[in-house]
Tab-separated table of C-alpha atoms and ligand atoms in Angstrom:
chain	number	residue	atom	x	y	z
A	1	MET	CA	-18.250	47.414	-26.498
A	2	LYS	CA	-15.221	45.912	-25.621
A	3	ILE	CA	-16.571	45.032	-22.202
A	4	LEU	CA	-19.340	42.776	-23.993
A	5	ASN	CA	-17.745	41.186	-26.040
A	6	THR	CA	-15.117	39.933	-23.368
A	7	ILE	CA	-17.932	38.953	-21.263
A	8	LEU	CA	-19.837	37.170	-24.354
A	9	GLY	CA	-16.968	35.785	-25.093
A	10	ALA	CA	-15.898	34.223	-21.466
A	11	ALA	CA	-18.973	32.646	-21.328
A	12	ALA	CA	-19.118	30.907	-24.791
A	13	PHE	CA	-14.497	29.426	-23.593
A	14	ALA	CA	-17.132	28.106	-20.286
A	15	THR	CA	-20.089	26.708	-21.500
A	16	ALA	CA	-16.862	25.435	-24.357
A	17	GLY	CA	-15.723	23.679	-20.947
A	18	VAL	CA	-18.652	22.318	-19.344
A	19	ILE	CA	-19.747	20.728	-22.949
A	20	ALA	CA	-16.289	19.524	-23.377
A	21	SER	CA	-16.344	18.008	-20.165
A	22	ALA	CA	-19.871	16.124	-19.538
A	23	ALA	CA	-18.690	14.648	-23.669
A	24	PHE	CA	-15.514	13.355	-21.700
A	25	ALA	CA	-17.973	11.863	-19.345
A	26	GLN	CA	-20.588	10.450	-20.738
A	27	THR	CA	-17.279	8.573	-23.051
A	28	TYR	CA	-14.797	7.590	-20.539
A	29	PRO	CA	-12.886	5.511	-20.534
A	30	THR	CA	-12.376	5.115	-24.286
A	31	ARG	CA	-9.288	2.549	-23.959
A	32	SER	CA	-7.453	0.908	-21.117
A	33	ILE	CA	-6.298	2.540	-18.720
A	34	THR	CA	-2.800	2.181	-17.166
A	35	MET	CA	-2.198	0.708	-13.117
A	36	VAL	CA	1.146	1.195	-11.683
A	37	VAL	CA	1.602	-0.983	-8.521
A	38	PRO	CA	5.170	0.438	-6.310
A	39	PHE	CA	7.087	-2.920	-5.788
A	40	ALA	CA	7.347	-5.700	-8.206
A	41	ALA	CA	5.034	-8.138	-9.502
A	42	GLY	CA	3.866	-11.192	-6.952
A	43	GLY	CA	3.795	-9.045	-3.735
A	44	PRO	CA	0.378	-8.557	-1.958
A	45	THR	CA	0.262	-4.696	-3.757
A	46	ASP	CA	0.323	-6.375	-6.750
A	47	THR	CA	-1.750	-9.020	-5.504
A	48	VAL	CA	-3.935	-5.985	-4.436
A	49	ALA	CA	-4.087	-4.574	-7.432
A	50	ARG	CA	-4.215	-7.375	-9.600
A	51	LEU	CA	-8.366	-8.115	-7.887
A	52	VAL	CA	-9.218	-5.576	-7.785
A	53	ALA	CA	-7.959	-4.088	-11.091
A	54	GLU	CA	-9.652	-7.203	-13.059
A	55	SER	CA	-13.181	-6.667	-11.108
A	56	MET	CA	-13.110	-2.895	-11.498
A	57	SER	CA	-12.611	-3.243	-15.928
A	58	LYS	CA	-15.658	-5.455	-15.625
A	59	ASP	CA	-17.006	-1.752	-14.602
A	60	LEU	CA	-15.389	0.594	-16.545
A	61	GLY	CA	-15.556	-1.734	-19.738
A	62	GLN	CA	-11.922	-0.772	-20.674
A	63	GLN	CA	-9.072	-2.843	-19.482
A	64	ILE	CA	-7.266	-2.236	-16.412
A	65	ILE	CA	-3.369	-2.891	-17.065
A	66	VAL	CA	-1.052	-3.510	-13.508
A	67	GLU	CA	2.201	-1.872	-14.540
A	68	ASN	CA	4.802	-3.111	-12.104
A	69	VAL	CA	7.136	-0.571	-11.407
A	70	GLY	CA	9.674	-0.821	-8.002
A	71	GLY	CA	12.512	0.091	-6.022
A	72	ALA	CA	13.309	3.379	-3.625
A	73	GLY	CA	10.136	1.409	-1.056
A	74	GLY	CA	7.489	2.223	-4.410
A	75	THR	CA	9.371	6.370	-4.602
A	76	LEU	CA	10.539	5.602	-7.959
A	77	GLY	CA	6.446	4.142	-8.585
A	78	ALA	CA	5.102	7.442	-7.352
A	79	GLY	CA	7.153	9.426	-8.613
A	80	ARG	CA	5.651	8.312	-12.290
A	81	VAL	CA	2.519	8.791	-11.713
A	82	ALA	CA	2.668	12.398	-10.594
A	83	ASN	CA	4.344	12.822	-14.211
A	84	ALA	CA	2.364	11.041	-16.023
A	85	ASP	CA	-0.472	12.599	-18.778
A	86	ALA	CA	-3.508	14.012	-16.169
A	87	ASP	CA	-5.629	12.057	-18.449
A	88	GLY	CA	-7.219	9.524	-16.191
A	89	TYR	CA	-5.062	6.861	-18.688
A	90	THR	CA	-2.684	5.992	-15.322
A	91	VAL	CA	-3.891	5.717	-12.200
A	92	LEU	CA	-1.426	4.313	-8.952
A	93	LEU	CA	-2.173	2.315	-6.871
A	94	HIS	CA	-0.329	2.465	-3.431
A	95	HIS	CA	-0.216	1.866	0.257
A	96	ILE	CA	0.746	3.506	3.272
A	97	GLY	CA	3.742	3.985	1.874
A	98	MET	CA	2.813	6.739	0.185
A	99	ALA	CA	1.416	8.366	3.710
A	100	THR	CA	4.892	6.875	6.020
A	101	SER	CA	7.658	8.112	2.386
A	102	ALA	CA	6.507	11.580	2.809
A	103	THR	CA	8.605	11.656	5.766
A	104	LEU	CA	10.538	9.149	6.084
A	105	TYR	CA	12.393	11.182	2.266
A	106	ARG	CA	13.408	14.660	3.167
A	107	LYS	CA	13.359	15.090	-0.217
A	108	LEU	CA	11.021	13.599	-2.755
A	109	PRO	CA	10.274	13.706	-5.983
A	110	TYR	CA	6.730	14.603	-6.214
A	111	ASP	CA	5.224	16.300	-3.187
A	112	THR	CA	2.786	14.134	-1.524
A	113	LEU	CA	-0.055	16.394	-0.833
A	114	ASN	CA	-0.020	18.480	-4.597
A	115	ALA	CA	0.917	15.925	-6.298
A	116	PHE	CA	-1.763	13.710	-6.961
A	117	GLU	CA	-5.633	13.670	-7.412
A	118	TYR	CA	-7.626	11.189	-5.053
A	119	VAL	CA	-10.197	8.574	-6.324
A	120	GLY	CA	-10.888	6.358	-3.023
A	121	LEU	CA	-9.029	3.718	-0.281
A	122	VAL	CA	-9.178	0.269	-1.262
A	123	THR	CA	-8.345	-2.321	2.009
A	124	ASP	CA	-6.566	-2.678	5.156
A	125	VAL	CA	-4.431	-5.583	5.424
A	126	PRO	CA	-2.960	-6.620	9.061
A	127	MET	CA	1.085	-7.650	8.919
A	128	THR	CA	2.427	-10.637	10.009
A	129	VAL	CA	6.066	-11.261	11.678
A	130	VAL	CA	8.054	-13.998	9.281
A	131	ALA	CA	10.809	-16.038	9.327
A	132	ARG	CA	12.839	-18.717	8.201
A	133	LYS	CA	10.743	-22.493	8.287
A	134	ASP	CA	14.865	-23.118	10.207
A	135	LEU	CA	15.379	-20.430	12.060
A	136	ASP	CA	15.311	-22.220	15.424
A	137	VAL	CA	13.384	-20.354	17.368
A	138	LYS	CA	9.553	-21.090	19.297
A	139	ASP	CA	7.841	-17.942	19.951
A	140	PHE	CA	7.759	-13.979	19.760
A	141	LYS	CA	10.451	-13.740	23.266
A	142	GLY	CA	12.215	-15.975	22.176
A	143	LEU	CA	12.106	-14.544	18.492
A	144	VAL	CA	13.298	-11.000	20.164
A	145	GLU	CA	16.059	-12.351	22.803
A	146	TYR	CA	17.907	-14.332	19.255
A	147	ALA	CA	16.991	-11.052	17.272
A	148	LYS	CA	18.763	-9.517	20.683
A	149	ALA	CA	22.136	-11.673	20.761
A	150	ASN	CA	22.871	-11.898	16.811
A	151	SER	CA	22.034	-8.242	15.844
A	152	ASP	CA	24.591	-8.081	13.909
A	153	LYS	CA	23.765	-11.470	11.483
A	154	VAL	CA	19.727	-10.580	11.928
A	155	THR	CA	18.760	-10.160	8.517
A	156	VAL	CA	15.777	-8.883	8.263
A	157	ALA	CA	13.477	-8.640	4.727
A	158	ASN	CA	11.666	-5.009	3.139
A	159	ALA	CA	10.731	-3.940	0.012
A	160	GLY	CA	12.964	-0.706	0.093
A	161	ILE	CA	12.534	2.230	2.442
A	162	GLY	CA	9.077	3.546	2.310
A	163	ALA	CA	7.496	0.296	2.411
A	164	ALA	CA	5.292	-0.846	4.302
A	165	SER	CA	7.501	-3.950	5.355
A	166	HIS	CA	9.980	-0.999	6.072
A	167	LEU	CA	7.794	0.073	8.577
A	168	CYS	CA	6.369	-2.885	10.299
A	169	GLY	CA	10.311	-3.885	10.968
A	170	MET	CA	11.233	-0.393	11.681
A	171	LEU	CA	8.487	-0.526	14.641
A	172	PHE	CA	9.514	-4.023	15.754
A	173	MET	CA	13.965	-3.357	16.006
A	174	SER	CA	12.387	0.686	18.093
A	175	ALA	CA	10.258	-1.647	20.317
A	176	ILE	CA	13.240	-4.296	20.741
A	177	GLU	CA	16.003	-1.744	21.111
A	178	THR	CA	18.305	-3.380	18.825
A	179	PRO	CA	19.573	-2.365	15.449
A	180	LEU	CA	19.206	-5.646	13.022
A	181	VAL	CA	21.076	-5.999	9.930
A	182	THR	CA	18.449	-5.421	6.608
A	183	VAL	CA	17.473	-6.759	3.280
A	184	PRO	CA	16.210	-4.173	0.463
A	185	TYR	CA	14.374	-5.563	-1.808
A	186	LYS	CA	11.520	-4.415	-4.762
A	187	GLY	CA	9.522	-5.268	-3.452
A	188	THR	CA	8.809	-8.380	-0.941
A	189	GLY	CA	7.239	-11.106	-3.565
A	190	PRO	CA	10.946	-11.667	-4.536
A	191	ALA	CA	12.133	-11.062	-0.635
A	192	MET	CA	10.157	-13.994	0.044
A	193	THR	CA	11.428	-16.078	-1.919
A	194	ASP	CA	14.384	-15.696	-0.296
A	195	LEU	CA	12.872	-16.061	2.800
A	196	LEU	CA	11.695	-18.785	1.490
A	197	GLY	CA	15.039	-20.068	0.412
A	198	GLY	CA	16.550	-19.752	4.242
A	199	GLN	CA	19.115	-16.364	2.427
A	200	VAL	CA	16.924	-14.044	4.881
A	201	ASP	CA	15.426	-13.981	8.707
A	202	ILE	CA	12.965	-12.623	8.895
A	203	MET	CA	10.220	-10.502	7.529
A	204	CYS	CA	7.051	-8.761	8.534
A	205	ASP	CA	4.369	-8.085	5.799
A	206	GLN	CA	1.316	-8.651	4.777
A	207	THR	CA	-1.115	-11.549	5.186
A	208	THR	CA	-1.854	-11.413	1.421
A	209	ASN	CA	1.416	-12.405	0.767
A	210	THR	CA	1.995	-15.095	3.811
A	211	THR	CA	-0.635	-16.250	4.226
A	212	LYS	CA	-0.326	-19.218	1.886
A	213	GLN	CA	3.222	-20.072	3.043
A	214	ILE	CA	1.944	-20.138	6.893
A	215	GLN	CA	-0.437	-21.590	6.107
A	216	GLY	CA	1.271	-24.530	4.395
A	217	GLY	CA	4.700	-24.977	6.932
A	218	THR	CA	6.989	-22.886	4.807
A	219	ILE	CA	7.853	-20.358	6.900
A	220	LYS	CA	7.084	-19.677	10.889
A	221	ALA	CA	5.347	-17.088	12.458
A	222	TYR	CA	5.580	-14.987	15.482
A	223	ALA	CA	2.830	-12.062	15.345
A	224	VAL	CA	0.127	-10.378	14.037
A	225	THR	CA	-0.237	-6.520	13.650
A	226	SER	CA	-3.724	-6.439	14.194
A	227	PRO	CA	-5.588	-5.140	17.265
A	228	GLU	CA	-7.084	-8.565	17.371
A	229	ARG	CA	-5.980	-11.704	16.781
A	230	LEU	CA	-7.059	-13.135	12.706
A	231	ALA	CA	-10.113	-15.339	12.161
A	232	ILE	CA	-7.338	-17.275	9.722
A	233	PHE	CA	-4.711	-17.747	12.862
A	234	LYS	CA	-5.988	-17.414	15.825
A	235	ASP	CA	-3.198	-19.170	17.113
A	236	ILE	CA	-0.716	-16.550	16.343
A	237	PRO	CA	-0.556	-14.541	18.945
A	238	THR	CA	-0.510	-10.270	18.560
A	239	VAL	CA	1.974	-7.718	18.657
A	240	ALA	CA	0.387	-6.302	22.401
A	241	GLU	CA	-0.001	-9.967	23.439
A	242	GLU	CA	3.452	-10.474	22.773
A	243	GLY	CA	3.903	-6.310	25.033
A	244	MET	CA	4.944	-4.634	21.671
A	245	PRO	CA	1.383	-2.727	21.710
A	246	ALA	CA	3.302	0.943	19.484
A	247	MET	CA	4.362	-1.958	16.653
A	248	GLN	CA	0.592	-2.593	15.728
A	249	VAL	CA	-0.609	-0.844	12.268
A	250	GLY	CA	-2.985	-1.823	9.605
A	251	ILE	CA	-1.031	-1.352	5.667
A	252	TRP	CA	-4.324	1.278	4.059
A	253	HIS	CA	-3.952	0.754	0.264
A	254	GLY	CA	-5.752	3.205	-1.679
A	255	ILE	CA	-5.828	4.689	-5.881
A	256	TYR	CA	-4.830	8.186	-7.307
A	257	THR	CA	-4.273	9.918	-10.316
A	258	PRO	CA	-1.781	12.668	-11.561
A	259	LYS	CA	-3.068	16.467	-10.192
A	260	GLY	CA	-4.647	17.330	-12.777
A	261	THR	CA	-6.448	14.160	-13.399
A	262	PRO	CA	-10.110	15.314	-14.463
A	263	ALA	CA	-12.765	15.008	-11.992
A	264	GLU	CA	-14.929	13.397	-13.827
A	265	ALA	CA	-12.334	10.838	-14.832
A	266	ASN	CA	-11.670	10.566	-11.025
A	267	GLU	CA	-15.293	9.993	-9.690
A	268	ARG	CA	-16.106	7.091	-12.662
A	269	LEU	CA	-13.399	5.502	-11.176
A	270	SER	CA	-14.365	5.861	-7.570
A	271	LYS	CA	-17.525	4.736	-8.995
A	272	ALA	CA	-15.259	1.088	-10.047
A	273	LEU	CA	-13.726	0.899	-7.485
A	274	GLN	CA	-17.302	1.198	-5.383
A	275	VAL	CA	-18.086	-1.626	-7.056
A	276	ALA	CA	-15.243	-3.462	-6.685
A	277	LEU	CA	-15.729	-3.229	-2.714
A	278	LYS	CA	-18.821	-4.930	-3.087
A	279	ASP	CA	-18.301	-7.862	-5.332
A	280	PRO	CA	-18.768	-11.212	-4.009
A	281	ASN	CA	-14.913	-12.537	-5.298
A	282	ILE	CA	-13.176	-9.771	-4.228
A	283	ALA	CA	-14.430	-10.426	-0.827
A	284	SER	CA	-13.686	-13.908	-0.628
A	285	ARG	CA	-10.241	-13.984	-2.583
A	286	PHE	CA	-9.074	-11.187	0.574
A	287	ALA	CA	-11.107	-13.598	3.147
A	288	GLU	CA	-9.051	-16.034	2.008
A	289	LEU	CA	-5.879	-13.879	2.114
A	290	GLY	CA	-6.460	-12.653	6.194
A	291	THR	CA	-7.745	-9.380	4.291
A	292	LEU	CA	-11.182	-7.343	4.064
A	293	PRO	CA	-12.274	-4.791	0.852
A	294	SER	CA	-11.778	-1.020	2.356
A	295	PRO	CA	-16.231	-0.325	2.969
A	296	GLU	CA	-18.419	1.092	-0.319
A	297	THR	CA	-19.015	4.433	2.076
A	298	ASP	CA	-14.672	4.908	1.828
A	299	GLY	CA	-14.523	4.267	-1.660
A	300	THR	CA	-14.561	8.357	-2.304
A	301	PRO	CA	-12.046	10.635	-3.114
A	302	ALA	CA	-12.654	12.561	0.080
A	303	ALA	CA	-12.359	9.195	1.693
A	304	LEU	CA	-8.011	8.166	1.172
A	305	LYS	CA	-7.685	12.149	0.829
A	306	ALA	CA	-8.424	12.296	5.023
A	307	LYS	CA	-7.443	9.039	5.367
A	308	LEU	CA	-4.148	10.085	3.290
A	309	GLU	CA	-3.385	13.809	5.688
A	310	SER	CA	-4.221	11.781	8.783
A	311	GLU	CA	-1.797	9.017	8.311
A	312	ILE	CA	0.801	11.197	7.086
A	313	ALA	CA	0.850	14.005	10.464
A	314	ARG	CA	0.433	10.343	12.444
A	315	TRP	CA	3.824	8.732	11.559
A	316	GLU	CA	5.590	12.206	11.600
A	317	PRO	CA	6.071	12.192	14.257
A	318	VAL	CA	7.243	8.122	14.609
A	319	ILE	CA	9.266	8.115	12.875
A	320	LYS	CA	11.189	11.538	13.372
A	321	ALA	CA	11.744	9.944	17.029
A	322	ALA	CA	13.082	7.338	16.018
A	323	GLY	CA	15.520	8.788	13.709
A	324	GLN	CA	14.861	6.960	10.298
A	325	TYR	CA	15.169	8.381	7.057
A	326	ALA	CA	15.841	7.213	3.099
A	327	ASP	CA	18.305	9.873	3.071
B	401	LIG	N1	3.996	-5.475	0.757
B	401	LIG	C1	5.401	-5.199	0.475
B	401	LIG	C2	5.736	-3.317	2.120
B	401	LIG	O1	5.734	-2.687	1.401
B	401	LIG	C3	5.312	-4.320	-0.850
B	401	LIG	C4	5.070	-5.292	-2.038
B	401	LIG	O2	4.210	-5.584	-1.671
B	401	LIG	O3	6.220	-5.584	-2.085
B	401	LIG	O4	6.550	-4.321	2.521
């Protein structure tokens, strides 16, 4: 009898669980969602997040509010989301730094592969190697010569160790076998302000942040990190053309939720992301900034999980060989 009661009890518990999750799936989301961007406002990750959040909000029928939690190359914001309530109302939009920080930091306040659930991939953005407008250097080769000759005073801005700008700067220094002076910011939004003001010399940043400035002639551009030249910058050579194929890097972005977030919430968010990825308004705004939305089929938890795992494996040996650590 006791066994029968236990079985009936377990069955009732399971049924209640199914009903509760079906009810959750039908009503979620019932209030606004916070999207943490782990870099300062006005930078490239922020720009991508705000465009995608606006489109996803329309599909979800609830607002996604972007919150900038910059610092420590994106790891502060990621840590905030890792510790947030796993209720579907806090999400993280992060880039390749999610993968590289797993090696760059020997100790992180979260376990990258076990602290998050996955929603999907958002976009892949090339980087540009840029400098302040009055840097007296004509081309990429000149930049390399100048950096080598002035290594103790050439300053390279980045968004902290673990950021995409840090990775790209590290690849540059490793390719020219010369360490330069790095200047960390909470994001490349504020770093761009200083590059425009001439307080720093060089930066490597996503086209999302540099396109308008390059087109306006307010900064100089020397190379792109994509395998091919970009349609919007036909006259800017690729790093491979400049003899530095090891600097090739694409900055992918993904959306995560804290571990334990109900699968129904991740699936709903993923569906809204897929709608955003097909949104013609997003496609045209991204195109103006030299980027493309991820294909709709990559706006899924499985695609982001596979990407994160493969990128951790890809960058681990590169970072270890460069011997660069944050701690
Ligand atoms: N793009 C920057 C980086 O990773 C971060 C930011 O969005 O500000 O360096």
